[in-house]
Tab-separated table of N, CA and C in Angstrom:
chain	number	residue	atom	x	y	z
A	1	UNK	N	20.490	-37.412	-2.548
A	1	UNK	CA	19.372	-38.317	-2.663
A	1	UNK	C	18.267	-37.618	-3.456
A	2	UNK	N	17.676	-38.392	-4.244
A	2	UNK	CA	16.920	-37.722	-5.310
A	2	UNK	C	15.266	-38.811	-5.118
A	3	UNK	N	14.370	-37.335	-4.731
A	3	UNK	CA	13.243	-38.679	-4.209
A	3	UNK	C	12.006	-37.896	-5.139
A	4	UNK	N	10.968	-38.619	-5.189
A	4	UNK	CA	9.512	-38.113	-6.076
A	4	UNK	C	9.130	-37.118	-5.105
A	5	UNK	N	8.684	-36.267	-5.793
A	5	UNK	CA	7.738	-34.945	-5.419
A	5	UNK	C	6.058	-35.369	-4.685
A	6	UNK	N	6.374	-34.898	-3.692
A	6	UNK	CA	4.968	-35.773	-2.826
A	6	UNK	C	4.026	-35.171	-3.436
A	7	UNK	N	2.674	-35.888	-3.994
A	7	UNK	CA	1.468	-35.697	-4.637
A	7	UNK	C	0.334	-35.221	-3.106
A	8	UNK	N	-0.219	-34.739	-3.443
A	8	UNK	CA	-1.303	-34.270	-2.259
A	8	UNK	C	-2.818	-36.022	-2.300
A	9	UNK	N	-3.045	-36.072	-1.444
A	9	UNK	CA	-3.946	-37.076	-1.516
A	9	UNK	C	-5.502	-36.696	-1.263
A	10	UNK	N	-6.165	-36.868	-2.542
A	10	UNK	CA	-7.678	-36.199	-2.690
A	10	UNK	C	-8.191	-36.478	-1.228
A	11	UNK	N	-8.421	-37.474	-1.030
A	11	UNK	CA	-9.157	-38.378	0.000
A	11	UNK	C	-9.066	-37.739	1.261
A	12	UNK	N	-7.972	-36.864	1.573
A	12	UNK	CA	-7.176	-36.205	2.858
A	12	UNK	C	-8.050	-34.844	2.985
A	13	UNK	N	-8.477	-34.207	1.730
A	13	UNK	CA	-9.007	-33.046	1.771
A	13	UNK	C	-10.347	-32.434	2.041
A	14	UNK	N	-10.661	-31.845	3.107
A	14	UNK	CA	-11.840	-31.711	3.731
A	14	UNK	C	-12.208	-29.729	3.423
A	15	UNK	N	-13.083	-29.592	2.335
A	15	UNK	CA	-13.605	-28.558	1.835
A	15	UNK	C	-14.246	-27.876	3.009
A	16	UNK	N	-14.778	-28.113	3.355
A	16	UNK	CA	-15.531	-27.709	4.398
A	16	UNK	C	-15.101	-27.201	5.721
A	17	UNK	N	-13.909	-28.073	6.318
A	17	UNK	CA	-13.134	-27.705	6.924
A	17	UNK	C	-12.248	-26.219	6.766
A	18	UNK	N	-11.827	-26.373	5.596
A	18	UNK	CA	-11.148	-25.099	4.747
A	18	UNK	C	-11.830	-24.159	4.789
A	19	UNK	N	-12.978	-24.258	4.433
A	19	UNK	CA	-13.958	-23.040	4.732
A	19	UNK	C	-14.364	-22.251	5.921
A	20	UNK	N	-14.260	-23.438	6.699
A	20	UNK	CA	-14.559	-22.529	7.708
A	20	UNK	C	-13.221	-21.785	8.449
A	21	UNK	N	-12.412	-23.008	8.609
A	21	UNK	CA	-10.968	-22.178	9.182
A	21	UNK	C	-10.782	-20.806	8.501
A	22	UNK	N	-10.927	-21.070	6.931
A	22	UNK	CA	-10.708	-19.829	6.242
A	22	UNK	C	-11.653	-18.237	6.657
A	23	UNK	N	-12.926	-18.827	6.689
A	23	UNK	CA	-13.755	-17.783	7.808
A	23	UNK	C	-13.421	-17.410	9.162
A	24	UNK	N	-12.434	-18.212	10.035
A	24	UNK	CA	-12.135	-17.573	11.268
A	24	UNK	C	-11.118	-16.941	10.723
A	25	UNK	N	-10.140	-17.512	9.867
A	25	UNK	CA	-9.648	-16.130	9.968
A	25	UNK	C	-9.475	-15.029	9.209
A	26	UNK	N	-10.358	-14.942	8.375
A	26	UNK	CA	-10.754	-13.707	8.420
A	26	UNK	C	-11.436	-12.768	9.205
A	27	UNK	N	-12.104	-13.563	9.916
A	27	UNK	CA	-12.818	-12.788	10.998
A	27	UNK	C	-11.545	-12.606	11.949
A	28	UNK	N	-10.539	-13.096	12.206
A	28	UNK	CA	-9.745	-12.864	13.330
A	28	UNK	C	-8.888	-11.304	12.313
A	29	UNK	N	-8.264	-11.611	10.934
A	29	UNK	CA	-7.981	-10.605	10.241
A	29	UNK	C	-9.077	-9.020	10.654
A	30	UNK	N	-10.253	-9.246	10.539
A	30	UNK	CA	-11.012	-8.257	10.637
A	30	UNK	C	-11.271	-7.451	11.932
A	31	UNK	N	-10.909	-7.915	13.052
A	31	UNK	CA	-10.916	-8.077	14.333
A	31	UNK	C	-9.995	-7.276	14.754
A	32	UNK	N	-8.483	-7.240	14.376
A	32	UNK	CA	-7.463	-7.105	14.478
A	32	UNK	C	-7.345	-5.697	13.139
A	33	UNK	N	-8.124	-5.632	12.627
A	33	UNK	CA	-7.857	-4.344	11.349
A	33	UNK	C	-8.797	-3.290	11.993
A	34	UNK	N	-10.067	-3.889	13.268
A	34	UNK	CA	-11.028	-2.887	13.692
A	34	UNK	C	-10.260	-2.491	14.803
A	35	UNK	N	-9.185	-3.118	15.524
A	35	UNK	CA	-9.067	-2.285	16.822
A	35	UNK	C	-7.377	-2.050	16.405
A	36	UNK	N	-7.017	-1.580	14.907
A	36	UNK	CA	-5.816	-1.002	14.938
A	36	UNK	C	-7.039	0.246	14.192
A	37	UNK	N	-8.098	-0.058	13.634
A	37	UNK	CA	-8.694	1.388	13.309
A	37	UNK	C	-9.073	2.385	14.191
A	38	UNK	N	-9.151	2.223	15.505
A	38	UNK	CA	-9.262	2.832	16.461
A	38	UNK	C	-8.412	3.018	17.530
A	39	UNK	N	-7.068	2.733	17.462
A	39	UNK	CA	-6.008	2.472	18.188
A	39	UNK	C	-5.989	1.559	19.537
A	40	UNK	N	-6.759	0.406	19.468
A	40	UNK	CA	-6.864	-0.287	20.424
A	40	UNK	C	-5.155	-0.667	20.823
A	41	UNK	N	-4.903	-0.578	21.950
A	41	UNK	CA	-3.595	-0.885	22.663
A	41	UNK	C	-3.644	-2.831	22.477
A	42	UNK	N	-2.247	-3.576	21.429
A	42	UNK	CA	-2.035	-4.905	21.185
A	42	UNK	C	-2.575	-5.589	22.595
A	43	UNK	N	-2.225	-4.941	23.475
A	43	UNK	CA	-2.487	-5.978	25.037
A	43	UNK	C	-3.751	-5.896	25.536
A	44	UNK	N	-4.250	-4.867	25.262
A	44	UNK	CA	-6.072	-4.576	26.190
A	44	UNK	C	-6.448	-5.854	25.114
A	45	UNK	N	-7.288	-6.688	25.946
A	45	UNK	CA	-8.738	-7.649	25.267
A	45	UNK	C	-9.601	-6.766	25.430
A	46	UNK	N	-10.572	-7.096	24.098
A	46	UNK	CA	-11.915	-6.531	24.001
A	46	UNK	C	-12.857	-7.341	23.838
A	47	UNK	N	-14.156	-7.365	23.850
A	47	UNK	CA	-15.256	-8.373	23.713
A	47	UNK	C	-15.580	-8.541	22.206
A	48	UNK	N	-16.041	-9.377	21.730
A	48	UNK	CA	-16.651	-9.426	20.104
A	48	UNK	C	-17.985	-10.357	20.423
A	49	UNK	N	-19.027	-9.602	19.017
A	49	UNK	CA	-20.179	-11.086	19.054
A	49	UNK	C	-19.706	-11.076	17.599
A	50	UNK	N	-19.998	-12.558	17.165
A	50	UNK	CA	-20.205	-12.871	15.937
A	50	UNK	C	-21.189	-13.335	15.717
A	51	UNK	N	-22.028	-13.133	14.188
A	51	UNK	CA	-23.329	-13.697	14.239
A	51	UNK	C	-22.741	-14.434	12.646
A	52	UNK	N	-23.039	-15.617	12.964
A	52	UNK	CA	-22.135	-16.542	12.018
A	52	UNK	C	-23.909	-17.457	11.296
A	53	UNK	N	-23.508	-17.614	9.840
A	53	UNK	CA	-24.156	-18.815	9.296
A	53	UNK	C	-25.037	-19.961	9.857
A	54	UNK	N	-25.646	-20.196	9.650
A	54	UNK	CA	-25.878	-21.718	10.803
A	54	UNK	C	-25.144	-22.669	10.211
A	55	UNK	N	-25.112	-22.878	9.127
A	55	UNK	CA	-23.706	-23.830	8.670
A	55	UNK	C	-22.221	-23.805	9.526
A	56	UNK	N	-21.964	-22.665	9.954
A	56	UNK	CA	-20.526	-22.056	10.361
A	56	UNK	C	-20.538	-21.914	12.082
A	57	UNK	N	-22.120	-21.328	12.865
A	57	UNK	CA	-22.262	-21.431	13.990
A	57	UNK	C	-21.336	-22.767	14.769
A	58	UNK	N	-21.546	-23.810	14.373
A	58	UNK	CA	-20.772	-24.929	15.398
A	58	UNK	C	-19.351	-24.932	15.347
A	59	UNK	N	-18.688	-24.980	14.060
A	59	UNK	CA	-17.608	-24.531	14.109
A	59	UNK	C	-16.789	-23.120	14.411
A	60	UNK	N	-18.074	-22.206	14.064
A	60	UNK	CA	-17.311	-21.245	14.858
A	60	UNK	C	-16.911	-21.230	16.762
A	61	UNK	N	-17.659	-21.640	17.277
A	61	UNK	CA	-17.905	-21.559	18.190
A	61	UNK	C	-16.593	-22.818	19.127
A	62	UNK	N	-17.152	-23.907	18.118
A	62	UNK	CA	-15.699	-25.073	18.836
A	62	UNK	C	-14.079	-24.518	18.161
A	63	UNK	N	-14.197	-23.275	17.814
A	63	UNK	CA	-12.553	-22.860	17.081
A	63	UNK	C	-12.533	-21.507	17.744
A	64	UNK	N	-13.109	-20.945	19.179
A	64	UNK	CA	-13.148	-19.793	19.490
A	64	UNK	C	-11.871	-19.673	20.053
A	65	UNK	N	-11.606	-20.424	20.816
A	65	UNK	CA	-10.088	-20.590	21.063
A	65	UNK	C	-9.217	-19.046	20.812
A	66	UNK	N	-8.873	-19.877	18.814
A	66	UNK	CA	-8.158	-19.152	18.034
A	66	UNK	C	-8.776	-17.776	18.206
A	67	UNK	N	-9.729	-17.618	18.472
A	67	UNK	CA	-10.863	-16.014	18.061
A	67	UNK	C	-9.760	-15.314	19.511
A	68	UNK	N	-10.329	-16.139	20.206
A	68	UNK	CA	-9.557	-15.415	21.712
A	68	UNK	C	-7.816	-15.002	21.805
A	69	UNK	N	-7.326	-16.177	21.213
A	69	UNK	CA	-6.284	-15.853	21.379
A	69	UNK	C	-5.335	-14.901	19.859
A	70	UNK	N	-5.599	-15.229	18.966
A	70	UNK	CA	-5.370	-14.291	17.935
A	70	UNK	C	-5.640	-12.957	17.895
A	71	UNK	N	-6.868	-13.314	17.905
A	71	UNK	CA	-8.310	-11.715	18.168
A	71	UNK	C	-7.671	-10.539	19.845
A	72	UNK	N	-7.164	-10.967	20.668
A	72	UNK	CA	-7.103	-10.637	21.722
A	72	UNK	C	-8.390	-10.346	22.232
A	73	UNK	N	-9.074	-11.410	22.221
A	73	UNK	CA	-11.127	-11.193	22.866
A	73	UNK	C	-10.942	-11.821	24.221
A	74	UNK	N	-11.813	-10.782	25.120
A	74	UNK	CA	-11.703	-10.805	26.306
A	74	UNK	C	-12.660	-12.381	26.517
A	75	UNK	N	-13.903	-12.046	25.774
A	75	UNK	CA	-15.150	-12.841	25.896
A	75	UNK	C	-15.676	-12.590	24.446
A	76	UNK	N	-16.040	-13.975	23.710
A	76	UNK	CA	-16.538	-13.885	22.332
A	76	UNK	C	-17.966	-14.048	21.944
A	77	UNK	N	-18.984	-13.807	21.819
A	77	UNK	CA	-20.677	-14.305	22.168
A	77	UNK	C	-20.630	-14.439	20.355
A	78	UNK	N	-21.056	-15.584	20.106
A	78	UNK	CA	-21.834	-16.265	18.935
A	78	UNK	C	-22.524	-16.875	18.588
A	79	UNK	N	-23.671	-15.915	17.868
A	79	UNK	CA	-25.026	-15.931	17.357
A	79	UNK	C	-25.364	-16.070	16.428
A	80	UNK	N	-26.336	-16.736	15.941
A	80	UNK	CA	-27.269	-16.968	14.505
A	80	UNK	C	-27.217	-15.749	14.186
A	81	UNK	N	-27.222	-16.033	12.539
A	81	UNK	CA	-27.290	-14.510	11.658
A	81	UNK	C	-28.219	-13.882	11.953
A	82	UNK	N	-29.073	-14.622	12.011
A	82	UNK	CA	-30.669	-14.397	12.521
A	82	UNK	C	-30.851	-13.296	13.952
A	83	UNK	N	-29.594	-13.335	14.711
A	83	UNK	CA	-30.429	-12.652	15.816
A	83	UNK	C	-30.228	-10.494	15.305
A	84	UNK	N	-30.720	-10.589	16.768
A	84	UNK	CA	-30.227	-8.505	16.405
A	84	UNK	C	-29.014	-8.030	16.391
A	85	UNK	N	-28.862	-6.956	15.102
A	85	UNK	CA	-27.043	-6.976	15.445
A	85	UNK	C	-26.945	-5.726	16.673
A	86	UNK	N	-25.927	-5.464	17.064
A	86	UNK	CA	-25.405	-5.271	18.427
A	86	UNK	C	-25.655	-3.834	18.003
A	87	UNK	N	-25.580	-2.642	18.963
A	87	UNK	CA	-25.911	-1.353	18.643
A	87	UNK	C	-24.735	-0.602	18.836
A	88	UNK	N	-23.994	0.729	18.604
A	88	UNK	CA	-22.407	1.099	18.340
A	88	UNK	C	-21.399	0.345	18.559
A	89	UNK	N	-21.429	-0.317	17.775
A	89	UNK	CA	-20.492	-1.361	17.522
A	89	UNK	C	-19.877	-1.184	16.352
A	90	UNK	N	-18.664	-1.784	16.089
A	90	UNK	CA	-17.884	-1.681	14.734
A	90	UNK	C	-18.165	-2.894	14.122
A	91	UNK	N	-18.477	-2.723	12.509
A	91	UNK	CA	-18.793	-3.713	12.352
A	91	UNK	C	-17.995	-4.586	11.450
A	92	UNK	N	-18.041	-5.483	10.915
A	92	UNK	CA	-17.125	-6.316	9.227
A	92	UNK	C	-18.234	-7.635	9.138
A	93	UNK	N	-18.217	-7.561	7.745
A	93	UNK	CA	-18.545	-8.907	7.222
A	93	UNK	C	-17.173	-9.398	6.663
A	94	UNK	N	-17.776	-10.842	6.745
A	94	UNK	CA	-16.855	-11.663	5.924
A	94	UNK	C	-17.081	-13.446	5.952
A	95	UNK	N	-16.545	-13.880	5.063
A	95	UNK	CA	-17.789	-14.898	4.795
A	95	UNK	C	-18.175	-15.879	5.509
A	96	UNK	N	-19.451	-15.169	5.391
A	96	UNK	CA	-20.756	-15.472	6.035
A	96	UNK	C	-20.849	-15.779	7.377
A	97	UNK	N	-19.759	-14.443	7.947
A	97	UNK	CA	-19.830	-14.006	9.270
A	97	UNK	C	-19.674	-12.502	9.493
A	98	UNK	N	-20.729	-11.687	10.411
A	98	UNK	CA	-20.656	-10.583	10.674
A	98	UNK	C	-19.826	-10.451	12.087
A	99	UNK	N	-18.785	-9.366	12.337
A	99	UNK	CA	-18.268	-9.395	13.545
A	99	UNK	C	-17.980	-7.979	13.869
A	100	UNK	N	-18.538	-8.066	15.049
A	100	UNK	CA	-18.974	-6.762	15.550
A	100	UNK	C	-17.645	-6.383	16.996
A	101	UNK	N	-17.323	-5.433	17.319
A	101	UNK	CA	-16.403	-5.062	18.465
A	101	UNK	C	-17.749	-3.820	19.458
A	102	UNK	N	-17.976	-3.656	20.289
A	102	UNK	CA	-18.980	-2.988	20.272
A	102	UNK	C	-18.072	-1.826	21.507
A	103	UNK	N	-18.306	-0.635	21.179
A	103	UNK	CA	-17.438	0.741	21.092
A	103	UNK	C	-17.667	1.245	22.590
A	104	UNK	N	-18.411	0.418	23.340
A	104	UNK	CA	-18.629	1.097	24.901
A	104	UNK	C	-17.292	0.439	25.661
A	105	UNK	N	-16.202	1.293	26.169
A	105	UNK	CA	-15.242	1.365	27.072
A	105	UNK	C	-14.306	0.880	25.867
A	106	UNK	N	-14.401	1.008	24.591
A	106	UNK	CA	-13.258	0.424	23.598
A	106	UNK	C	-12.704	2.058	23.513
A	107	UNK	N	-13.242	3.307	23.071
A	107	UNK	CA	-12.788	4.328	22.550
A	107	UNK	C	-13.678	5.336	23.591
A	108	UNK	N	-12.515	6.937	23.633
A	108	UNK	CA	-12.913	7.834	24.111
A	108	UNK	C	-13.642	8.237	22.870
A	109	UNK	N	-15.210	8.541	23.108
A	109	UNK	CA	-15.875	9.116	21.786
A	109	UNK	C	-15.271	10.585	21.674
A	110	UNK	N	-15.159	11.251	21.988
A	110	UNK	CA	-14.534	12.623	22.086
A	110	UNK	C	-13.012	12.782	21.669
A	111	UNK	N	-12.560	12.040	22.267
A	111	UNK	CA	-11.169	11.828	21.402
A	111	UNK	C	-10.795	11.376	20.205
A	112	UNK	N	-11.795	10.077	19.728
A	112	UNK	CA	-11.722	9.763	18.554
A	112	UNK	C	-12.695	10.390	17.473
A	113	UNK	N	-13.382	11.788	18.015
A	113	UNK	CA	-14.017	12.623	16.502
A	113	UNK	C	-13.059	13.670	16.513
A	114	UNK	N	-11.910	14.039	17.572
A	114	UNK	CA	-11.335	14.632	17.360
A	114	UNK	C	-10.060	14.542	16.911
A	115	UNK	N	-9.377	12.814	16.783
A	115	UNK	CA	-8.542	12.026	15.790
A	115	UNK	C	-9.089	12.514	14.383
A	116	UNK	N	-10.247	11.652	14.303
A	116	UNK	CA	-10.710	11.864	13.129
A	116	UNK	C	-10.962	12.554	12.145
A	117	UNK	N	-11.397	14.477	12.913
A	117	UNK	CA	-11.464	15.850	12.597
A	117	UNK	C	-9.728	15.864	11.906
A	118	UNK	N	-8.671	15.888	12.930
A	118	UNK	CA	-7.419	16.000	12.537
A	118	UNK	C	-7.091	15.325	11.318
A	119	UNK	N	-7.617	14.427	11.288
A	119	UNK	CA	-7.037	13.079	9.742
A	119	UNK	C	-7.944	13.892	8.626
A	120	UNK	N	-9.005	14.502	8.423
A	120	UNK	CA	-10.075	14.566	7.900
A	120	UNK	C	-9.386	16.263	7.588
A	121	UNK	N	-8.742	17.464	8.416
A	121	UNK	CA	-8.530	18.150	8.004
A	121	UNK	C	-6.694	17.761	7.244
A	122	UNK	N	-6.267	17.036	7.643
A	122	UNK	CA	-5.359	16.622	6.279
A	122	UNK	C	-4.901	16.212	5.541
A	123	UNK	N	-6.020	15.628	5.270
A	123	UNK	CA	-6.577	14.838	3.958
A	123	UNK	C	-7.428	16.077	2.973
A	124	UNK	N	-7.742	16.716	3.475
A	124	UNK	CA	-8.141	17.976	2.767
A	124	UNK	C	-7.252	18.783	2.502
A	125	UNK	N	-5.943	19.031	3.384
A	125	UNK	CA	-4.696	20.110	3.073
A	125	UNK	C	-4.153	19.265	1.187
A	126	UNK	N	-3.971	17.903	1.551
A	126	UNK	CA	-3.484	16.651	0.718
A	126	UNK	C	-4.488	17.454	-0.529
A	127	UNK	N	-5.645	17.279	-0.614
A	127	UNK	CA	-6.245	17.140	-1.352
A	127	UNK	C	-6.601	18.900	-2.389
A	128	UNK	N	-6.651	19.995	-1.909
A	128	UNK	CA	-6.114	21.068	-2.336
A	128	UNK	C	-5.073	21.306	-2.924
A	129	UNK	N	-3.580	21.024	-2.237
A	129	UNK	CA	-2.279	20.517	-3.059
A	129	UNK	C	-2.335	19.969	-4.164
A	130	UNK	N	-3.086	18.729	-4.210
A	130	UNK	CA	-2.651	18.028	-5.757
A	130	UNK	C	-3.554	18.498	-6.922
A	131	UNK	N	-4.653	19.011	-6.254
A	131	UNK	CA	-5.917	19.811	-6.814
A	131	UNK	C	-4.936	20.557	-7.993
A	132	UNK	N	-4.269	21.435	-6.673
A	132	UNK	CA	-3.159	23.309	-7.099
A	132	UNK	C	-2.437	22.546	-8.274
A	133	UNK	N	-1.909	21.612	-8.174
A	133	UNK	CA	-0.719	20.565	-8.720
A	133	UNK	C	-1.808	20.229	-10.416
A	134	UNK	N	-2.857	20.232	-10.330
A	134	UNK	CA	-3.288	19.165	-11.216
A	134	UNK	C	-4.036	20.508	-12.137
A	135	UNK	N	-4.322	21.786	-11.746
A	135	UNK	CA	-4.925	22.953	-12.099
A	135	UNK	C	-3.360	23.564	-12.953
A	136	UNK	N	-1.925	23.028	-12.642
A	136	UNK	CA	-1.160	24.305	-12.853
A	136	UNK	C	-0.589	23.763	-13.894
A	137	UNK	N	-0.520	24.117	-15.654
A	137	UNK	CA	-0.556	24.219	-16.723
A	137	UNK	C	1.276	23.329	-17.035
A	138	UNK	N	2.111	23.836	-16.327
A	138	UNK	CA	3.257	23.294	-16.149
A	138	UNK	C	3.387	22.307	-15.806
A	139	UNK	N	3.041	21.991	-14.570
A	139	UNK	CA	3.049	20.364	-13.837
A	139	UNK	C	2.489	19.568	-15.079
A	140	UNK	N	1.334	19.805	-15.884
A	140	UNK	CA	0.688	18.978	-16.620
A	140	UNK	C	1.721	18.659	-17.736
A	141	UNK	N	2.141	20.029	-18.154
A	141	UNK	CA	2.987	19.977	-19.325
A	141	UNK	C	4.483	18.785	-19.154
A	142	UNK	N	4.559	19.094	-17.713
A	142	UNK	CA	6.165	18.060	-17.665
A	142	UNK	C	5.687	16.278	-17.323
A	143	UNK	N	4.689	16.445	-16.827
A	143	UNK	CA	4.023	14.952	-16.460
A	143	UNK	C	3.673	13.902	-17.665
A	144	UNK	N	3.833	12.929	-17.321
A	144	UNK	CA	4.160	11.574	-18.606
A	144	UNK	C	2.601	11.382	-18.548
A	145	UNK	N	2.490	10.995	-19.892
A	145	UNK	CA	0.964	10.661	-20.574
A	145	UNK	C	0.880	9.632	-19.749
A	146	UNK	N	-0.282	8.828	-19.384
A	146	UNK	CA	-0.819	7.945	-18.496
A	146	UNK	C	-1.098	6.561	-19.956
């Protein structure tokens, strides 16, 4: 059976709508990129505020749902851009929403400067190596013109 290629119907398409869905999820993307940056465990919920647009505030708020259940958010608080942003907290923008995870009972601070020390000293071993690599007259000589 051989049938026409379905055309999309202008009239159906709600811009606005798109926009904002498209803003949760990125904010749910961002959410989910802050607590694999700190090794948040997939199953622990954590809290988030978002301080969203006033354009975006209502819909953010009637689509928290998704925030909760995507996001793994224990409890989500969303606020006008306008208010104060939250204090050690992790933060992300994205459009024209800031979303914050805020770092009290999320991370051992002591453990994670001492993750961090570890990543930080080898990324420096990394970075001496290609240094040695990029200083030594041979390597250059056998390496393809760029």
């Amino acid at each position: 059976m051989i049938s026409k290629w379905p055309e999309a119907d202008a009239a159906l398409m709600d811009d606005e709508a798109e926009r904002l869905m498209g803003a949760i999820m990125e904010s749910i993307k961002a959410i989910r990129n802050m607590r694999a940056e700190v090794n948040v465990p997939p199953g622990k919920k954590v809290p988030a505020i978002m301080l969203a647009a006033a354009d975006l505030k209502a819909g953010v708020e009637a689509n928290a749902n998704y925030v909760h259940l995507m996001g793994a958010i224990s409890e989500l608080t969303v606020l006008d851009d306008t208010a104060a942003k939250p204090e050690n907290a992790m933060a992300a923008v994205v459009s024209g929403i800031e979303v914050y995870l805020p770092l009290a009972g999320l991370i051992d601070v002591e453990k994670e400067n001492q993750r961090l020390n570890k990543e930080l000293t080898t990324i420096e071993k990394e970075l001496k190596r290609v240094e040695g690599k990029l200083s030594n007259e041979g390597f250059l000589a056998k390496a393809p013109e760029a």
